[in-house]
PDB file of C-alpha atoms in Angstrom:
ATOM      1  CA  MET A 168      35.421  -2.533 -18.798  1.00 95.00           C
ATOM      2  CA  LYS A 169      36.612   0.785 -21.196  1.00 97.00           C
ATOM      3  CA  THR A 170      39.771   2.040 -21.823  1.00 97.00           C
ATOM      4  CA  LEU A 171      40.305   5.819 -21.418  1.00 98.00           C
ATOM      5  CA  ILE A 172      43.778   7.424 -22.347  1.00 98.00           C
ATOM      6  CA  LEU A 173      44.581  11.257 -21.038  1.00 98.00           C
ATOM      7  CA  MET A 174      47.044  12.955 -22.960  1.00 98.00           C
ATOM      8  CA  ARG A 175      48.330  16.376 -22.325  1.00 97.00           C
ATOM      9  CA  HIS A 176      48.743  18.456 -25.476  1.00 97.00           C
ATOM     10  CA  ALA A 177      52.521  18.272 -27.087  1.00 96.00           C
ATOM     11  CA  LYS A 178      54.594  21.205 -26.141  1.00 95.00           C
ATOM     12  CA  SER A 179      53.497  24.186 -27.563  1.00 92.00           C
ATOM     13  CA  SER A 180      55.664  27.256 -28.896  1.00 86.00           C
ATOM     14  CA  LEU A 181      56.525  30.289 -27.102  1.00 75.00           C
ATOM     15  CA  ALA A 182      58.305  32.138 -29.833  1.00 66.00           C
ATOM     16  CA  GLU A 183      55.981  34.716 -30.531  1.00 64.00           C
ATOM     17  CA  LYS A 184      55.184  36.854 -27.604  1.00 69.00           C
ATOM     18  CA  ASN A 185      52.137  38.437 -28.888  1.00 72.00           C
ATOM     19  CA  THR A 186      49.932  35.391 -29.802  1.00 77.00           C
ATOM     20  CA  ASP A 187      47.061  34.514 -27.601  1.00 85.00           C
ATOM     21  CA  ASP A 188      47.622  31.203 -25.916  1.00 83.00           C
ATOM     22  CA  TRP A 189      44.658  29.665 -27.761  1.00 91.00           C
ATOM     23  CA  ASP A 190      46.435  30.548 -30.735  1.00 88.00           C
ATOM     24  CA  ARG A 191      49.677  29.074 -29.569  1.00 90.00           C
ATOM     25  CA  PRO A 192      50.793  26.183 -32.088  1.00 93.00           C
ATOM     26  CA  LEU A 193      53.134  22.965 -31.469  1.00 95.00           C
ATOM     27  CA  SER A 194      56.829  23.608 -30.888  1.00 93.00           C
ATOM     28  CA  LYS A 195      59.106  21.436 -33.161  1.00 95.00           C
ATOM     29  CA  ARG A 196      59.877  19.331 -30.165  1.00 95.00           C
ATOM     30  CA  GLY A 197      56.103  19.275 -29.526  1.00 96.00           C
ATOM     31  CA  ARG A 198      55.374  17.794 -33.091  1.00 96.00           C
ATOM     32  CA  LYS A 199      58.379  15.319 -32.230  1.00 97.00           C
ATOM     33  CA  ASN A 200      56.738  14.251 -29.161  1.00 97.00           C
ATOM     34  CA  ALA A 201      53.173  13.880 -30.557  1.00 97.00           C
ATOM     35  CA  VAL A 202      54.325  11.760 -33.335  1.00 96.00           C
ATOM     36  CA  THR A 203      56.465   9.684 -30.623  1.00 96.00           C
ATOM     37  CA  MET A 204      53.955   9.391 -28.558  1.00 97.00           C
ATOM     38  CA  ALA A 205      51.303   7.907 -31.524  1.00 97.00           C
ATOM     39  CA  LYS A 206      54.031   5.364 -32.170  1.00 96.00           C
ATOM     40  CA  VAL A 207      53.838   4.233 -28.400  1.00 96.00           C
ATOM     41  CA  LEU A 208      49.952   3.475 -29.078  1.00 96.00           C
ATOM     42  CA  LYS A 209      50.748   2.064 -32.148  1.00 95.00           C
ATOM     43  CA  GLU A 210      53.440  -0.252 -30.844  1.00 95.00           C
ATOM     44  CA  LYS A 211      51.466  -1.210 -27.837  1.00 95.00           C
ATOM     45  CA  GLU A 212      48.185  -1.789 -30.043  1.00 95.00           C
ATOM     46  CA  ILE A 213      46.234   0.717 -27.971  1.00 94.00           C
ATOM     47  CA  LEU A 214      44.111   2.095 -30.509  1.00 94.00           C
ATOM     48  CA  PRO A 215      41.170   4.792 -29.975  1.00 97.00           C
ATOM     49  CA  GLN A 216      37.654   4.677 -31.677  1.00 96.00           C
ATOM     50  CA  VAL A 217      36.952   8.166 -30.544  1.00 97.00           C
ATOM     51  CA  ILE A 218      39.113  11.325 -29.873  1.00 97.00           C
ATOM     52  CA  LEU A 219      38.010  13.860 -27.915  1.00 97.00           C
ATOM     53  CA  ALA A 220      40.311  16.999 -27.814  1.00 98.00           C
ATOM     54  CA  SER A 221      40.192  20.790 -26.608  1.00 97.00           C
ATOM     55  CA  ALA A 222      39.437  23.045 -29.949  1.00 97.00           C
ATOM     56  CA  ALA A 223      42.459  25.040 -28.903  1.00 96.00           C
ATOM     57  CA  VAL A 224      45.562  25.105 -31.638  1.00 96.00           C
ATOM     58  CA  ARG A 225      48.212  23.252 -29.823  1.00 96.00           C
ATOM     59  CA  SER A 226      45.585  20.664 -28.763  1.00 97.00           C
ATOM     60  CA  HIS A 227      44.151  20.526 -32.235  1.00 96.00           C
ATOM     61  CA  GLN A 228      47.740  19.981 -33.801  1.00 97.00           C
ATOM     62  CA  THR A 229      48.561  17.343 -31.468  1.00 98.00           C
ATOM     63  CA  ALA A 230      45.353  15.537 -32.517  1.00 98.00           C
ATOM     64  CA  ASP A 231      46.086  15.940 -36.123  1.00 97.00           C
ATOM     65  CA  LEU A 232      49.536  14.628 -35.498  1.00 97.00           C
ATOM     66  CA  LEU A 233      47.930  11.557 -33.698  1.00 97.00           C
ATOM     67  CA  VAL A 234      45.450  10.916 -36.217  1.00 96.00           C
ATOM     68  CA  GLU A 235      47.678  11.050 -39.193  1.00 96.00           C
ATOM     69  CA  GLU A 236      50.730   8.591 -37.491  1.00 96.00           C
ATOM     70  CA  LEU A 237      47.999   5.904 -36.164  1.00 95.00           C
ATOM     71  CA  SER A 238      45.816   6.282 -39.875  1.00 94.00           C
ATOM     72  CA  PHE A 239      43.198   7.065 -37.378  1.00 94.00           C
ATOM     73  CA  ARG A 240      39.460   6.467 -39.144  1.00 91.00           C
ATOM     74  CA  GLY A 241      37.079   7.006 -35.758  1.00 92.00           C
ATOM     75  CA  ASP A 242      35.373  10.167 -34.722  1.00 94.00           C
ATOM     76  CA  ILE A 243      37.082  13.064 -33.169  1.00 96.00           C
ATOM     77  CA  TYR A 244      35.487  16.025 -31.479  1.00 96.00           C
ATOM     78  CA  TYR A 245      37.515  19.347 -30.774  1.00 97.00           C
ATOM     79  CA  LEU A 246      35.598  20.858 -28.122  1.00 97.00           C
ATOM     80  CA  ALA A 247      36.099  24.141 -27.032  1.00 96.00           C
ATOM     81  CA  SER A 248      35.139  23.593 -23.571  1.00 97.00           C
ATOM     82  CA  LEU A 249      37.986  21.416 -22.730  1.00 97.00           C
ATOM     83  CA  TYR A 250      40.267  24.773 -23.005  1.00 95.00           C
ATOM     84  CA  ARG A 251      39.623  26.319 -19.976  1.00 91.00           C
ATOM     85  CA  GLY A 252      37.104  23.680 -18.705  1.00 92.00           C
ATOM     86  CA  GLU A 253      37.415  22.248 -15.235  1.00 96.00           C
ATOM     87  CA  VAL A 254      37.270  18.582 -13.892  1.00 97.00           C
ATOM     88  CA  ASP A 255      33.372  18.123 -14.492  1.00 96.00           C
ATOM     89  CA  THR A 256      33.951  19.880 -17.858  1.00 97.00           C
ATOM     90  CA  TYR A 257      35.931  16.862 -18.974  1.00 97.00           C
ATOM     91  CA  LEU A 258      33.727  14.433 -17.206  1.00 97.00           C
ATOM     92  CA  GLU A 259      30.826  15.390 -18.866  1.00 97.00           C
ATOM     93  CA  ALA A 260      32.743  15.559 -22.404  1.00 97.00           C
ATOM     94  CA  ILE A 261      33.520  11.563 -22.133  1.00 97.00           C
ATOM     95  CA  ARG A 262      29.712  10.870 -20.343  1.00 96.00           C
ATOM     96  CA  ARG A 263      28.374  12.423 -23.303  1.00 94.00           C
ATOM     97  CA  LEU A 264      29.576   9.944 -25.794  1.00 93.00           C
ATOM     98  CA  LEU A 265      26.909   7.810 -27.130  1.00 79.00           C
ATOM     99  CA  ASP A 266      29.417   6.061 -29.183  1.00 70.00           C
ATOM    100  CA  PRO A 267      29.954   2.415 -28.119  1.00 85.00           C
ATOM    101  CA  ALA A 268      33.785   2.762 -28.482  1.00 93.00           C
ATOM    102  CA  ASP A 269      35.717   0.801 -25.949  1.00 95.00           C
ATOM    103  CA  CYS A 270      38.741   2.866 -26.178  1.00 97.00           C
ATOM    104  CA  VAL A 271      38.605   7.028 -25.847  1.00 97.00           C
ATOM    105  CA  LEU A 272      41.381   9.330 -26.055  1.00 98.00           C
ATOM    106  CA  VAL A 273      41.434  12.898 -24.787  1.00 98.00           C
ATOM    107  CA  ILE A 274      43.654  15.708 -25.360  1.00 98.00           C
ATOM    108  CA  GLY A 275      43.785  18.599 -23.035  1.00 97.00           C
ATOM    109  CA  HIS A 276      45.116  20.633 -20.566  1.00 96.00           C
ATOM    110  CA  ASN A 277      46.739  20.891 -16.997  1.00 95.00           C
ATOM    111  CA  PRO A 278      46.248  21.585 -14.554  1.00 96.00           C
ATOM    112  CA  VAL A 279      42.822  19.860 -15.030  1.00 96.00           C
ATOM    113  CA  LEU A 280      44.070  16.818 -16.490  1.00 96.00           C
ATOM    114  CA  GLU A 281      46.305  16.035 -13.911  1.00 96.00           C
ATOM    115  CA  SER A 282      43.184  16.807 -10.972  1.00 97.00           C
ATOM    116  CA  PHE A 283      41.090  14.519 -13.326  1.00 97.00           C
ATOM    117  CA  LEU A 284      43.557  11.831 -13.288  1.00 97.00           C
ATOM    118  CA  GLN A 285      44.099  12.203  -9.524  1.00 96.00           C
ATOM    119  CA  MET A 286      40.587  12.101  -8.612  1.00 95.00           C
ATOM    120  CA  ILE A 287      39.455   8.884 -10.565  1.00 95.00           C
ATOM    121  CA  THR A 288      42.579   6.641  -9.691  1.00 96.00           C
ATOM    122  CA  GLY A 289      43.363   8.178  -6.599  1.00 94.00           C
ATOM    123  CA  LYS A 290      47.088   8.556  -7.507  1.00 91.00           C
ATOM    124  CA  VAL A 291      49.060  11.749  -8.099  1.00 92.00           C
ATOM    125  CA  GLU A 292      50.809  11.898 -11.379  1.00 92.00           C
ATOM    126  CA  ALA A 293      52.752  14.958 -13.081  1.00 93.00           C
ATOM    127  CA  LEU A 294      51.529  14.819 -16.766  1.00 94.00           C
ATOM    128  CA  PRO A 295      54.248  16.592 -18.520  1.00 96.00           C
ATOM    129  CA  THR A 296      53.516  17.645 -22.337  1.00 96.00           C
ATOM    130  CA  ALA A 297      52.802  14.538 -24.372  1.00 97.00           C
ATOM    131  CA  SER A 298      52.381  12.382 -21.816  1.00 97.00           C
ATOM    132  CA  LEU A 299      50.084   9.459 -22.008  1.00 97.00           C
ATOM    133  CA  ALA A 300      47.809   7.905 -19.131  1.00 97.00           C
ATOM    134  CA  TYR A 301      46.425   4.401 -19.912  1.00 98.00           C
ATOM    135  CA  LEU A 302      43.414   3.703 -17.328  1.00 98.00           C
ATOM    136  CA  GLN A 303      41.027   1.011 -17.615  1.00 98.00           C
ATOM    137  CA  VAL A 304      37.601   1.904 -16.021  1.00 97.00           C
ATOM    138  CA  PRO A 305      34.998  -0.415 -14.986  1.00 97.00           C
ATOM    139  CA  VAL A 306      32.031   0.486 -16.835  1.00 96.00           C
ATOM    140  CA  ASN A 307      29.402  -0.874 -19.685  1.00 95.00           C
ATOM    141  CA  ALA A 308      28.959   2.695 -20.905  1.00 95.00           C
ATOM    142  CA  TRP A 309      30.483   6.243 -20.798  1.00 96.00           C
ATOM    143  CA  GLN A 310      27.464   7.381 -19.354  1.00 95.00           C
ATOM    144  CA  GLU A 311      28.371   5.242 -16.005  1.00 96.00           C
ATOM    145  CA  LEU A 312      31.549   7.153 -15.261  1.00 96.00           C
ATOM    146  CA  SER A 313      31.798   9.282 -12.379  1.00 96.00           C
ATOM    147  CA  LEU A 314      34.401  10.383  -9.960  1.00 94.00           C
ATOM    148  CA  ASP A 315      33.833   7.963  -7.857  1.00 94.00           C
ATOM    149  CA  THR A 316      34.535   5.484 -10.641  1.00 94.00           C
ATOM    150  CA  PRO A 317      37.578   3.311  -9.470  1.00 94.00           C
ATOM    151  CA  ALA A 318      39.730   3.559 -12.733  1.00 96.00           C
ATOM    152  CA  GLU A 319      42.985   1.815 -12.789  1.00 97.00           C
ATOM    153  CA  LEU A 320      45.925   3.029 -14.041  1.00 97.00           C
ATOM    154  CA  VAL A 321      47.747   0.953 -16.134  1.00 97.00           C
ATOM    155  CA  HIS A 322      50.748   2.411 -17.482  1.00 96.00           C
ATOM    156  CA  PHE A 323      52.089   5.799 -18.226  1.00 95.00           C
ATOM    157  CA  TRP A 324      54.298   7.156 -20.703  1.00 97.00           C
ATOM    158  CA  LYS A 325      56.512  10.381 -21.024  1.00 95.00           C
ATOM    159  CA  PRO A 326      58.228  11.175 -24.355  1.00 93.00           C
ATOM    160  CA  LYS A 327      61.330  11.628 -22.772  1.00 87.00           C
ATOM    161  CA  ASP A 328      61.424   7.927 -21.466  1.00 85.00           C
ATOM    162  CA  GLU A 329      60.172   6.615 -25.041  1.00 78.00           C
ATOM    163  CA  LYS A 330      63.541   8.258 -27.008  1.00 63.00           C
TER     164      LYS A 330
END
């Protein structure tokens, strides 16, 4: 049994109208929410051993804040492919993990994360910015993961519920 945590990047800033979408940084609220959600993981003792994160600035910054708050010492991979990737892109990124990690955190974007969550759990959940979906996945190795794997949505946290 493996643990998969899906996290949508924290709230980004729209202050600079000419900023390319890839380069949008986190807003003040986004930074605060990322730290709040890291504290949830820490409090629940759900600590990833590997992080896969989109390389877009807002996802990268979300991951950086979690790494700092969790005193994370595992491997982190920033993947450009997760920025505009489809469900198969996310699935393949996870399946490529050769690491025996039992707990993996994926930080990415909507609408693909919502689609991925729905396809693997059969549940329709909105993923607001910085929300966390905690899944139990009945596989022994990440290479076994498929969209037919019946993952269980164990818990779901939203920043607004954790204040």
